[in-house]
Amino acid sequence: MVFCCGGAGTDILNQSSKLQDGSSDSIKPDTKRQNDIVHWHNRGVAARPLHLSRGVEKPSGRVTYTVVLEGLCRFSVLELSTRGIYHTAKISSLEMTKIEMEQLEQDPDYIMLSRQFKATATELISVLELKQKTGGRTKVLLDNIPVHKLADIFVASFEISFEEQLSMLDSVGPKLRLSKATELVDRHLQSIRVAEKITQKVEGQLSKSQKEFLLRQQMRAIKEELGDNEDDEDDLVALERKMQSAGMPPNVWKHSHRELRRLKKMQPQQPGYNSSRVYLDLLADLPWQKASEEIELDLRAAQKRLDSDHYGLVKVKQRIIEYLAVRKLKPDARGPVLCFVGPPGVGKTSLASSIAAALGRKFIRISLGGVKDEADIRGHRRTYVGSMPGRLIDGLKRVAVCNPVMLLDEVDKTGSDVRGDPASALLEVLDPEQNKTFNDHYLNVPFDLSKVIFVATANRMQPIPPPLLDRMEVIELPGYTPEEKLQIAMQHLIPRVLDQHGLSSEFIQIPEAMVKLVIQRYTREAGVRNLERNLAALARAAAVRIVEQEQVVPLTKGMQGLSTPLLENRLADGTEVEMDVMPMSVNSRVISNTFRIASPLVVDETMLEKVLGPPRFDDSEAAERVASPGVSVGLVWTAFGGEVQFVEATAMVGKGELHLTGQLGDVIKESAQIALTWVRARTTDLKVDAAKGFNLLEGRDVHIHFPAGAVPKDGPSAGVTLVTSLVSLFTQKSVRSDTAMTGEMTLRGLVLPVGGVKDKILAAHRYGIKRVILPERNLKDLAEVPASVLANLEILLAKRMEDVLEHAFDGGCPWRQHSKL
């Protein structure tokens, strides 16, 4: 039987030693198929049938037969004819004779192609053998079958295109056939290698995951055997129960439940698993509805608690009591946002803690000093690596209640840069209308902050943005008077310092007189921190003396229970007996009780100078510095409270110029220029042009200096001080040393009001100043000054610059004339 290989639409038989053909139908072809035009190829394969088998009959009635064919040789079609529905052809065999094959085997090109094909085929078989554990029979074919037939066998087993099959069939010459077969075998080998590389990568990743899973299962089994696995339920099930008991709002629960379902579908080894787990833990830990139970509000008990914690601060305590009274009448009333403004060491932070104690709420402190990133308030978005919630949400998680007293410390020291402005982020936090739905970037769900009582602290109001300042109720704490410091030291500081150093009143006593000396000579501050440091230095010195004296203890008391002859003889002779003190506890109070001294150590003036050194401040400083003309005493306000500022002026030969030193700002430089202009315009009225027989600025310069040059200075309140210093210089009259002044002046001589009056008067009182000149329009500010301070000061009010000069010089200003505006 002869089969011809056709063109398009005709199947090619696989050339092999034994080939199968899926074959013919029992149904005769119809008329349309008989009329189809068949395009025959000019080459084909001669084959003979070996076996015919009948297949399964299909539901349509068709029966499929399978024919097994054996290929014989290639042939070329010489003539094609038709017999009925069959086609016949006259062919010519294309196989080489034995002599031609022997000659071909001697051809060097054929030998080289044969070796190359065998090497590539052997490599392919080795790869297939490793992959499929087969290939033994194929290696036998390589050794027993001619190479040009092997090429047909190998190519027949590949999945190649129809055109490549025809091209291989047309390759009659063995050389061409080996060349094409080598190319196809090599291509198949490379595709297998690429597939193996991809498979190895995938299997490597899968094996790593399977290894981790196996190790985790083994670890869980080991824990169960050891009894360490106390919780039998799954970790995610426990997390879900924790979330259900957190009391989340419906919208938050819906969001968190969706996130939990997503987490359950993830493997623990996936990159986003840990971040999602931490996020859900945070949602479950937040106090959505858990609040601390407030104690029954008792105003008297709260007042007593505030008085025991703080001395003075009447205005602040009254405001806290007012809030508590409102809370008692209306428990769901919104809390105010209090902002305590004052110098360091006046008790701003401890006041916030006392508010929490009076309300029975938990207390959390958040320091905002130096914060420049908005994310510290609002949190980082979860898309960033290492993201975390803001400080507010983190603080609420730590206290585990939704209604604590939250202290925003140092709110005036926040900065801003490319990462945002934290002060602007606080606008939402401190606004009662907005903080109900505070949106932290990390949470990405609203959180209710309306139940939190916010308390802020600041040293100055100027750096706080006006919109933020508008949301807070500012309460100023200007500082303490010396009398208040004395009471604070006796009631609070000394007991605390002694307890911190393991001492008691049995070991050291600090009289009130010595505390007054420490306040007057060693501390001049608005707060009490330096005072506490000096008291701690005295306690440390006392501790050293007590331990040194305790090395040898005279046994004269408390020995009635011991009666031995040796001991009685020693005590009768007054002999000192050495003892080793062995405390039985590490408690400082118990240890201190093991020491006994004959009498407590009393601090005196000699001990003060030995421990604290020579006095740092002297009440006669102002008198010594103002003794010469050209020097006046001013009062200024700083972030650390009020301070006394000396102004010095001198004249020298020059060109009539004004020189200013002392690290001054633009405003204070303009005040100096205004002062000099006012004095020059009043030379005739003040009769300073005839003094000493020379004109005011002719041939000389004026130099004005503000001491403490390392400290920046600015502001308009030094205007009257500058004029007084210049008038003193030009008239050669000294200003009264017990008088200090403050006030802004205009070019026409009016004295304008200034701020920080209470701090400035307290500073004058600390420095021993007896008389203070203030603008008349600041009279209302004296109501905030303690009565004990006003009783020791003479307050002089001035409306015009002439009034200031009248009070600043001894005997008044004799040259004063009422100039008209």
PDB file of C-alpha atoms in Angstrom, residues 18-254:
ATOM      1  CA  LYS A  18       6.072   1.328  13.886  1.00  0.00           C
ATOM      2  CA  LEU A  19       3.503   4.113  13.297  1.00  0.00           C
ATOM      3  CA  GLN A  20      -0.163   4.466  14.154  1.00  0.00           C
ATOM      4  CA  ASP A  21      -2.793   6.255  12.076  1.00  0.00           C
ATOM      5  CA  GLY A  22      -6.197   7.232  13.342  1.00  0.00           C
ATOM      6  CA  SER A  23      -8.064   6.361  10.386  1.00  0.00           C
ATOM      7  CA  SER A  24     -11.156   5.781   8.318  1.00  0.00           C
ATOM      8  CA  ASP A  25     -14.867   5.786   8.700  1.00  0.00           C
ATOM      9  CA  SER A  26     -17.305   3.027   7.767  1.00  0.00           C
ATOM     10  CA  ILE A  27     -19.510   5.683   6.164  1.00  0.00           C
ATOM     11  CA  LYS A  28     -18.933   6.374   2.486  1.00  0.00           C
ATOM     12  CA  PRO A  29     -17.891   9.882   1.481  1.00  0.00           C
ATOM     13  CA  ASP A  30     -20.622  12.160   0.212  1.00  0.00           C
ATOM     14  CA  THR A  31     -20.825  13.897  -3.128  1.00  0.00           C
ATOM     15  CA  LYS A  32     -19.338  17.151  -1.839  1.00  0.00           C
ATOM     16  CA  ARG A  33     -16.220  15.417  -0.560  1.00  0.00           C
ATOM     17  CA  GLN A  34     -15.810  13.657  -3.913  1.00  0.00           C
ATOM     18  CA  ASN A  35     -15.768  16.947  -5.745  1.00  0.00           C
ATOM     19  CA  ASP A  36     -13.162  18.511  -3.379  1.00  0.00           C
ATOM     20  CA  ILE A  37      -9.850  19.370  -5.021  1.00  0.00           C
ATOM     21  CA  VAL A  38      -6.918  17.725  -3.214  1.00  0.00           C
ATOM     22  CA  HIS A  39      -3.430  19.242  -3.581  1.00  0.00           C
ATOM     23  CA  TRP A  40      -0.845  16.485  -3.387  1.00  0.00           C
ATOM     24  CA  HIS A  41       2.761  16.897  -2.356  1.00  0.00           C
ATOM     25  CA  ASN A  42       5.401  15.582  -4.740  1.00  0.00           C
ATOM     26  CA  ARG A  43       7.072  13.448  -2.052  1.00  0.00           C
ATOM     27  CA  GLY A  44       5.679  10.935   0.401  1.00  0.00           C
ATOM     28  CA  VAL A  45       6.347   7.881   2.573  1.00  0.00           C
ATOM     29  CA  ALA A  46       5.657   4.312   1.540  1.00  0.00           C
ATOM     30  CA  ALA A  47       4.230   2.146   4.346  1.00  0.00           C
ATOM     31  CA  ARG A  48       2.489  -1.180   4.865  1.00  0.00           C
ATOM     32  CA  PRO A  49      -0.335  -1.963   7.300  1.00  0.00           C
ATOM     33  CA  LEU A  50       0.448  -4.267  10.203  1.00  0.00           C
ATOM     34  CA  HIS A  51      -2.720  -4.245  12.231  1.00  0.00           C
ATOM     35  CA  LEU A  52      -6.331  -3.034  12.013  1.00  0.00           C
ATOM     36  CA  SER A  53      -8.533  -2.664  15.116  1.00  0.00           C
ATOM     37  CA  ARG A  54     -12.139  -1.539  15.522  1.00  0.00           C
ATOM     38  CA  GLY A  55     -12.855   1.186  18.063  1.00  0.00           C
ATOM     39  CA  VAL A  56     -15.911   2.080  20.146  1.00  0.00           C
ATOM     40  CA  GLU A  57     -19.061   3.037  18.282  1.00  0.00           C
ATOM     41  CA  LYS A  58     -20.028   6.654  18.974  1.00  0.00           C
ATOM     42  CA  PRO A  59     -23.624   7.777  19.735  1.00  0.00           C
ATOM     43  CA  SER A  60     -23.830   9.242  16.236  1.00  0.00           C
ATOM     44  CA  GLY A  61     -23.294   5.797  14.751  1.00  0.00           C
ATOM     45  CA  ARG A  62     -19.722   6.414  13.576  1.00  0.00           C
ATOM     46  CA  VAL A  63     -17.126   3.721  14.198  1.00  0.00           C
ATOM     47  CA  THR A  64     -13.447   4.571  14.498  1.00  0.00           C
ATOM     48  CA  TYR A  65     -10.715   2.182  13.306  1.00  0.00           C
ATOM     49  CA  THR A  66      -7.048   2.235  14.205  1.00  0.00           C
ATOM     50  CA  VAL A  67      -4.434   1.185  11.634  1.00  0.00           C
ATOM     51  CA  VAL A  68      -0.817   0.404  12.593  1.00  0.00           C
ATOM     52  CA  LEU A  69       1.604   1.158   9.739  1.00  0.00           C
ATOM     53  CA  GLU A  70       5.277   0.468   9.149  1.00  0.00           C
ATOM     54  CA  GLY A  71       7.197   3.035   7.166  1.00  0.00           C
ATOM     55  CA  LEU A  72       9.338   1.682   4.351  1.00  0.00           C
ATOM     56  CA  CYS A  73      10.992   4.507   2.423  1.00  0.00           C
ATOM     57  CA  ARG A  74      10.704   7.981   0.956  1.00  0.00           C
ATOM     58  CA  PHE A  75       9.445   8.257  -2.601  1.00  0.00           C
ATOM     59  CA  SER A  76       8.909  10.807  -5.296  1.00  0.00           C
ATOM     60  CA  VAL A  77       5.599  10.986  -7.229  1.00  0.00           C
ATOM     61  CA  LEU A  78       6.113  10.581 -10.966  1.00  0.00           C
ATOM     62  CA  GLU A  79       2.475  10.262 -12.159  1.00  0.00           C
ATOM     63  CA  LEU A  80      -0.868  10.607 -10.317  1.00  0.00           C
ATOM     64  CA  SER A  81      -4.143   8.994 -11.465  1.00  0.00           C
ATOM     65  CA  THR A  82      -7.670   8.401 -10.088  1.00  0.00           C
ATOM     66  CA  ARG A  83      -9.654   5.156  -9.895  1.00  0.00           C
ATOM     67  CA  GLY A  84     -13.152   5.906  -8.699  1.00  0.00           C
ATOM     68  CA  ILE A  85     -12.849   7.366  -5.296  1.00  0.00           C
ATOM     69  CA  TYR A  86      -9.243   6.215  -4.876  1.00  0.00           C
ATOM     70  CA  HIS A  87      -6.003   7.765  -6.040  1.00  0.00           C
ATOM     71  CA  THR A  88      -3.030   5.881  -7.433  1.00  0.00           C
ATOM     72  CA  ALA A  89       0.444   7.120  -8.288  1.00  0.00           C
ATOM     73  CA  LYS A  90       3.548   5.989 -10.068  1.00  0.00           C
ATOM     74  CA  ILE A  91       6.485   6.555  -7.730  1.00  0.00           C
ATOM     75  CA  SER A  92      10.256   6.379  -7.598  1.00  0.00           C
ATOM     76  CA  SER A  93      12.120   5.386  -4.424  1.00  0.00           C
ATOM     77  CA  LEU A  94      14.485   7.953  -2.955  1.00  0.00           C
ATOM     78  CA  GLU A  95      16.470   5.563  -0.759  1.00  0.00           C
ATOM     79  CA  MET A  96      20.234   5.334  -1.288  1.00  0.00           C
ATOM     80  CA  THR A  97      21.858   2.145  -2.415  1.00  0.00           C
ATOM     81  CA  LYS A  98      24.365   0.258  -0.286  1.00  0.00           C
ATOM     82  CA  ILE A  99      27.319   1.437  -2.362  1.00  0.00           C
ATOM     83  CA  GLU A 100      26.162   5.072  -2.085  1.00  0.00           C
ATOM     84  CA  MET A 101      25.849   4.692   1.691  1.00  0.00           C
ATOM     85  CA  GLU A 102      29.377   3.240   1.952  1.00  0.00           C
ATOM     86  CA  GLN A 103      30.758   6.141  -0.022  1.00  0.00           C
ATOM     87  CA  LEU A 104      28.773   8.618   2.089  1.00  0.00           C
ATOM     88  CA  GLU A 105      30.103   7.160   5.311  1.00  0.00           C
ATOM     89  CA  GLN A 106      33.615   8.040   4.162  1.00  0.00           C
ATOM     90  CA  ASP A 107      32.684  11.722   3.620  1.00  0.00           C
ATOM     91  CA  PRO A 108      34.353  13.938   6.287  1.00  0.00           C
ATOM     92  CA  ASP A 109      31.398  16.332   6.384  1.00  0.00           C
ATOM     93  CA  TYR A 110      28.981  13.478   6.946  1.00  0.00           C
ATOM     94  CA  ILE A 111      31.210  12.082   9.737  1.00  0.00           C
ATOM     95  CA  MET A 112      31.342  15.487  11.468  1.00  0.00           C
ATOM     96  CA  LEU A 113      27.558  15.960  11.173  1.00  0.00           C
ATOM     97  CA  SER A 114      26.989  12.427  12.503  1.00  0.00           C
ATOM     98  CA  ARG A 115      29.174  13.047  15.563  1.00  0.00           C
ATOM     99  CA  GLN A 116      27.512  16.364  16.232  1.00  0.00           C
ATOM    100  CA  PHE A 117      24.036  14.828  15.965  1.00  0.00           C
ATOM    101  CA  LYS A 118      24.956  11.890  18.206  1.00  0.00           C
ATOM    102  CA  ALA A 119      26.446  14.203  20.847  1.00  0.00           C
ATOM    103  CA  THR A 120      23.356  16.400  20.892  1.00  0.00           C
ATOM    104  CA  ALA A 121      21.030  13.411  20.896  1.00  0.00           C
ATOM    105  CA  THR A 122      23.000  11.754  23.717  1.00  0.00           C
ATOM    106  CA  GLU A 123      22.780  14.920  25.811  1.00  0.00           C
ATOM    107  CA  LEU A 124      19.035  15.101  25.188  1.00  0.00           C
ATOM    108  CA  ILE A 125      18.598  11.472  26.211  1.00  0.00           C
ATOM    109  CA  SER A 126      20.613  12.094  29.424  1.00  0.00           C
ATOM    110  CA  VAL A 127      18.402  15.027  30.325  1.00  0.00           C
ATOM    111  CA  LEU A 128      15.251  13.040  29.615  1.00  0.00           C
ATOM    112  CA  GLU A 129      16.593  10.105  31.612  1.00  0.00           C
ATOM    113  CA  LEU A 130      17.145  12.310  34.686  1.00  0.00           C
ATOM    114  CA  LYS A 131      13.748  13.883  34.279  1.00  0.00           C
ATOM    115  CA  GLN A 132      11.604  10.849  33.349  1.00  0.00           C
ATOM    116  CA  LYS A 133      13.827   7.948  34.542  1.00  0.00           C
ATOM    117  CA  THR A 134      13.648   6.459  31.017  1.00  0.00           C
ATOM    118  CA  GLY A 135      15.832   6.352  27.957  1.00  0.00           C
ATOM    119  CA  GLY A 136      17.451   2.924  28.089  1.00  0.00           C
ATOM    120  CA  ARG A 137      15.906   1.729  24.799  1.00  0.00           C
ATOM    121  CA  THR A 138      16.718   5.007  23.080  1.00  0.00           C
ATOM    122  CA  LYS A 139      20.407   4.572  23.898  1.00  0.00           C
ATOM    123  CA  VAL A 140      20.256   1.130  22.236  1.00  0.00           C
ATOM    124  CA  LEU A 141      18.859   2.770  19.085  1.00  0.00           C
ATOM    125  CA  LEU A 142      21.821   5.174  19.010  1.00  0.00           C
ATOM    126  CA  ASP A 143      24.193   2.236  18.842  1.00  0.00           C
ATOM    127  CA  ASN A 144      22.308  -0.028  16.398  1.00  0.00           C
ATOM    128  CA  ILE A 145      20.453   2.189  13.891  1.00  0.00           C
ATOM    129  CA  PRO A 146      22.165   4.243  11.160  1.00  0.00           C
ATOM    130  CA  VAL A 147      22.501   7.896  11.904  1.00  0.00           C
ATOM    131  CA  HIS A 148      20.426   9.137   8.947  1.00  0.00           C
ATOM    132  CA  LYS A 149      17.489   6.978  10.111  1.00  0.00           C
ATOM    133  CA  LEU A 150      17.942   8.163  13.709  1.00  0.00           C
ATOM    134  CA  ALA A 151      17.383  11.695  12.500  1.00  0.00           C
ATOM    135  CA  ASP A 152      13.911  10.724  11.226  1.00  0.00           C
ATOM    136  CA  ILE A 153      13.103   8.873  14.448  1.00  0.00           C
ATOM    137  CA  PHE A 154      14.084  11.767  16.728  1.00  0.00           C
ATOM    138  CA  VAL A 155      12.339  14.430  14.691  1.00  0.00           C
ATOM    139  CA  ALA A 156       9.155  12.319  14.515  1.00  0.00           C
ATOM    140  CA  SER A 157       8.947  12.408  18.331  1.00  0.00           C
ATOM    141  CA  PHE A 158       9.001  16.222  18.533  1.00  0.00           C
ATOM    142  CA  GLU A 159       6.047  18.580  18.375  1.00  0.00           C
ATOM    143  CA  ILE A 160       7.007  20.716  15.368  1.00  0.00           C
ATOM    144  CA  SER A 161       5.021  22.697  12.849  1.00  0.00           C
ATOM    145  CA  PHE A 162       3.541  21.260   9.643  1.00  0.00           C
ATOM    146  CA  GLU A 163       5.960  23.258   7.490  1.00  0.00           C
ATOM    147  CA  GLU A 164       8.955  21.885   9.433  1.00  0.00           C
ATOM    148  CA  GLN A 165       7.613  18.360   8.931  1.00  0.00           C
ATOM    149  CA  LEU A 166       7.381  18.897   5.157  1.00  0.00           C
ATOM    150  CA  SER A 167      10.864  20.417   5.126  1.00  0.00           C
ATOM    151  CA  MET A 168      12.236  17.347   6.924  1.00  0.00           C
ATOM    152  CA  LEU A 169      10.412  15.056   4.480  1.00  0.00           C
ATOM    153  CA  ASP A 170      11.910  16.912   1.522  1.00  0.00           C
ATOM    154  CA  SER A 171      15.421  16.546   2.932  1.00  0.00           C
ATOM    155  CA  VAL A 172      16.439  13.551   0.839  1.00  0.00           C
ATOM    156  CA  GLY A 173      20.169  14.008   1.259  1.00  0.00           C
ATOM    157  CA  PRO A 174      21.508  12.548   4.553  1.00  0.00           C
ATOM    158  CA  LYS A 175      23.745  15.583   5.179  1.00  0.00           C
ATOM    159  CA  LEU A 176      20.879  18.040   4.919  1.00  0.00           C
ATOM    160  CA  ARG A 177      18.677  15.757   6.967  1.00  0.00           C
ATOM    161  CA  LEU A 178      21.296  15.487   9.776  1.00  0.00           C
ATOM    162  CA  SER A 179      21.843  19.244   9.802  1.00  0.00           C
ATOM    163  CA  LYS A 180      18.124  19.997  10.203  1.00  0.00           C
ATOM    164  CA  ALA A 181      17.656  17.186  12.730  1.00  0.00           C
ATOM    165  CA  THR A 182      20.604  18.469  14.835  1.00  0.00           C
ATOM    166  CA  GLU A 183      19.057  21.927  14.866  1.00  0.00           C
ATOM    167  CA  LEU A 184      15.667  20.599  15.971  1.00  0.00           C
ATOM    168  CA  VAL A 185      17.185  18.344  18.667  1.00  0.00           C
ATOM    169  CA  ASP A 186      19.283  21.208  20.029  1.00  0.00           C
ATOM    170  CA  ARG A 187      16.234  23.498  20.110  1.00  0.00           C
ATOM    171  CA  HIS A 188      14.251  20.887  22.004  1.00  0.00           C
ATOM    172  CA  LEU A 189      17.145  20.433  24.453  1.00  0.00           C
ATOM    173  CA  GLN A 190      17.328  24.172  25.189  1.00  0.00           C
ATOM    174  CA  SER A 191      13.573  24.391  25.772  1.00  0.00           C
ATOM    175  CA  ILE A 192      13.822  21.504  28.270  1.00  0.00           C
ATOM    176  CA  ARG A 193      16.653  23.270  30.135  1.00  0.00           C
ATOM    177  CA  VAL A 194      14.709  26.531  30.393  1.00  0.00           C
ATOM    178  CA  ALA A 195      11.655  24.659  31.647  1.00  0.00           C
ATOM    179  CA  GLU A 196      13.828  22.854  34.214  1.00  0.00           C
ATOM    180  CA  LYS A 197      15.285  26.131  35.482  1.00  0.00           C
ATOM    181  CA  ILE A 198      11.816  27.617  35.961  1.00  0.00           C
ATOM    182  CA  THR A 199      10.621  24.434  37.645  1.00  0.00           C
ATOM    183  CA  GLN A 200      13.583  24.434  40.031  1.00  0.00           C
ATOM    184  CA  LYS A 201      12.828  27.997  41.101  1.00  0.00           C
ATOM    185  CA  VAL A 202       9.179  27.242  41.745  1.00  0.00           C
ATOM    186  CA  GLU A 203       9.976  23.974  43.528  1.00  0.00           C
ATOM    187  CA  GLY A 204      12.598  25.797  45.639  1.00  0.00           C
ATOM    188  CA  GLN A 205      10.061  28.326  46.840  1.00  0.00           C
ATOM    189  CA  LEU A 206       7.486  25.635  47.477  1.00  0.00           C
ATOM    190  CA  SER A 207       9.975  23.486  49.355  1.00  0.00           C
ATOM    191  CA  LYS A 208      10.940  26.438  51.585  1.00  0.00           C
ATOM    192  CA  SER A 209       7.295  27.106  52.419  1.00  0.00           C
ATOM    193  CA  GLN A 210       6.676  23.392  53.011  1.00  0.00           C
ATOM    194  CA  LYS A 211       9.746  23.233  55.239  1.00  0.00           C
ATOM    195  CA  GLU A 212       8.590  26.166  57.359  1.00  0.00           C
ATOM    196  CA  PHE A 213       5.111  24.689  57.595  1.00  0.00           C
ATOM    197  CA  LEU A 214       6.538  21.337  58.674  1.00  0.00           C
ATOM    198  CA  LEU A 215       8.763  22.956  61.300  1.00  0.00           C
ATOM    199  CA  ARG A 216       5.837  24.951  62.690  1.00  0.00           C
ATOM    200  CA  GLN A 217       3.744  21.798  62.934  1.00  0.00           C
ATOM    201  CA  GLN A 218       6.584  20.034  64.715  1.00  0.00           C
ATOM    202  CA  MET A 219       7.021  22.984  67.079  1.00  0.00           C
ATOM    203  CA  ARG A 220       3.311  22.956  67.887  1.00  0.00           C
ATOM    204  CA  ALA A 221       3.453  19.209  68.550  1.00  0.00           C
ATOM    205  CA  ILE A 222       6.478  19.652  70.850  1.00  0.00           C
ATOM    206  CA  LYS A 223       4.696  22.373  72.826  1.00  0.00           C
ATOM    207  CA  GLU A 224       1.654  20.172  73.215  1.00  0.00           C
ATOM    208  CA  GLU A 225       3.821  17.325  74.532  1.00  0.00           C
ATOM    209  CA  LEU A 226       5.566  19.672  77.004  1.00  0.00           C
ATOM    210  CA  GLY A 227       2.283  21.210  78.118  1.00  0.00           C
ATOM    211  CA  ASP A 228       3.335  24.736  77.057  1.00  0.00           C
ATOM    212  CA  ASN A 229       0.419  25.159  74.692  1.00  0.00           C
ATOM    213  CA  GLU A 230      -2.128  26.425  77.219  1.00  0.00           C
ATOM    214  CA  ASP A 231      -4.403  27.989  74.640  1.00  0.00           C
ATOM    215  CA  ASP A 232      -5.821  25.318  72.366  1.00  0.00           C
ATOM    216  CA  GLU A 233      -7.762  27.675  70.159  1.00  0.00           C
ATOM    217  CA  ASP A 234      -6.290  29.139  67.045  1.00  0.00           C
ATOM    218  CA  ASP A 235      -4.448  32.438  67.243  1.00  0.00           C
ATOM    219  CA  LEU A 236      -6.713  34.167  64.771  1.00  0.00           C
ATOM    220  CA  VAL A 237      -9.804  32.885  66.552  1.00  0.00           C
ATOM    221  CA  ALA A 238      -8.517  34.465  69.761  1.00  0.00           C
ATOM    222  CA  LEU A 239      -7.879  37.703  67.896  1.00  0.00           C
ATOM    223  CA  GLU A 240     -11.424  37.674  66.518  1.00  0.00           C
ATOM    224  CA  ARG A 241     -12.861  37.187  69.994  1.00  0.00           C
ATOM    225  CA  LYS A 242     -10.719  40.001  71.278  1.00  0.00           C
ATOM    226  CA  MET A 243     -12.005  42.262  68.525  1.00  0.00           C
ATOM    227  CA  GLN A 244     -15.611  41.311  69.286  1.00  0.00           C
ATOM    228  CA  SER A 245     -15.159  42.257  72.949  1.00  0.00           C
ATOM    229  CA  ALA A 246     -13.458  45.595  72.153  1.00  0.00           C
ATOM    230  CA  GLY A 247     -16.781  47.388  71.676  1.00  0.00           C
ATOM    231  CA  MET A 248     -15.996  48.879  68.284  1.00  0.00           C
ATOM    232  CA  PRO A 249     -18.544  51.102  66.516  1.00  0.00           C
ATOM    233  CA  PRO A 250     -20.399  49.372  63.642  1.00  0.00           C
ATOM    234  CA  ASN A 251     -18.422  51.060  60.889  1.00  0.00           C
ATOM    235  CA  VAL A 252     -15.097  50.233  62.567  1.00  0.00           C
ATOM    236  CA  TRP A 253     -16.171  46.634  63.185  1.00  0.00           C
ATOM    237  CA  LYS A 254     -17.122  46.241  59.519  1.00  0.00           C
TER     238      LYS A 254
END
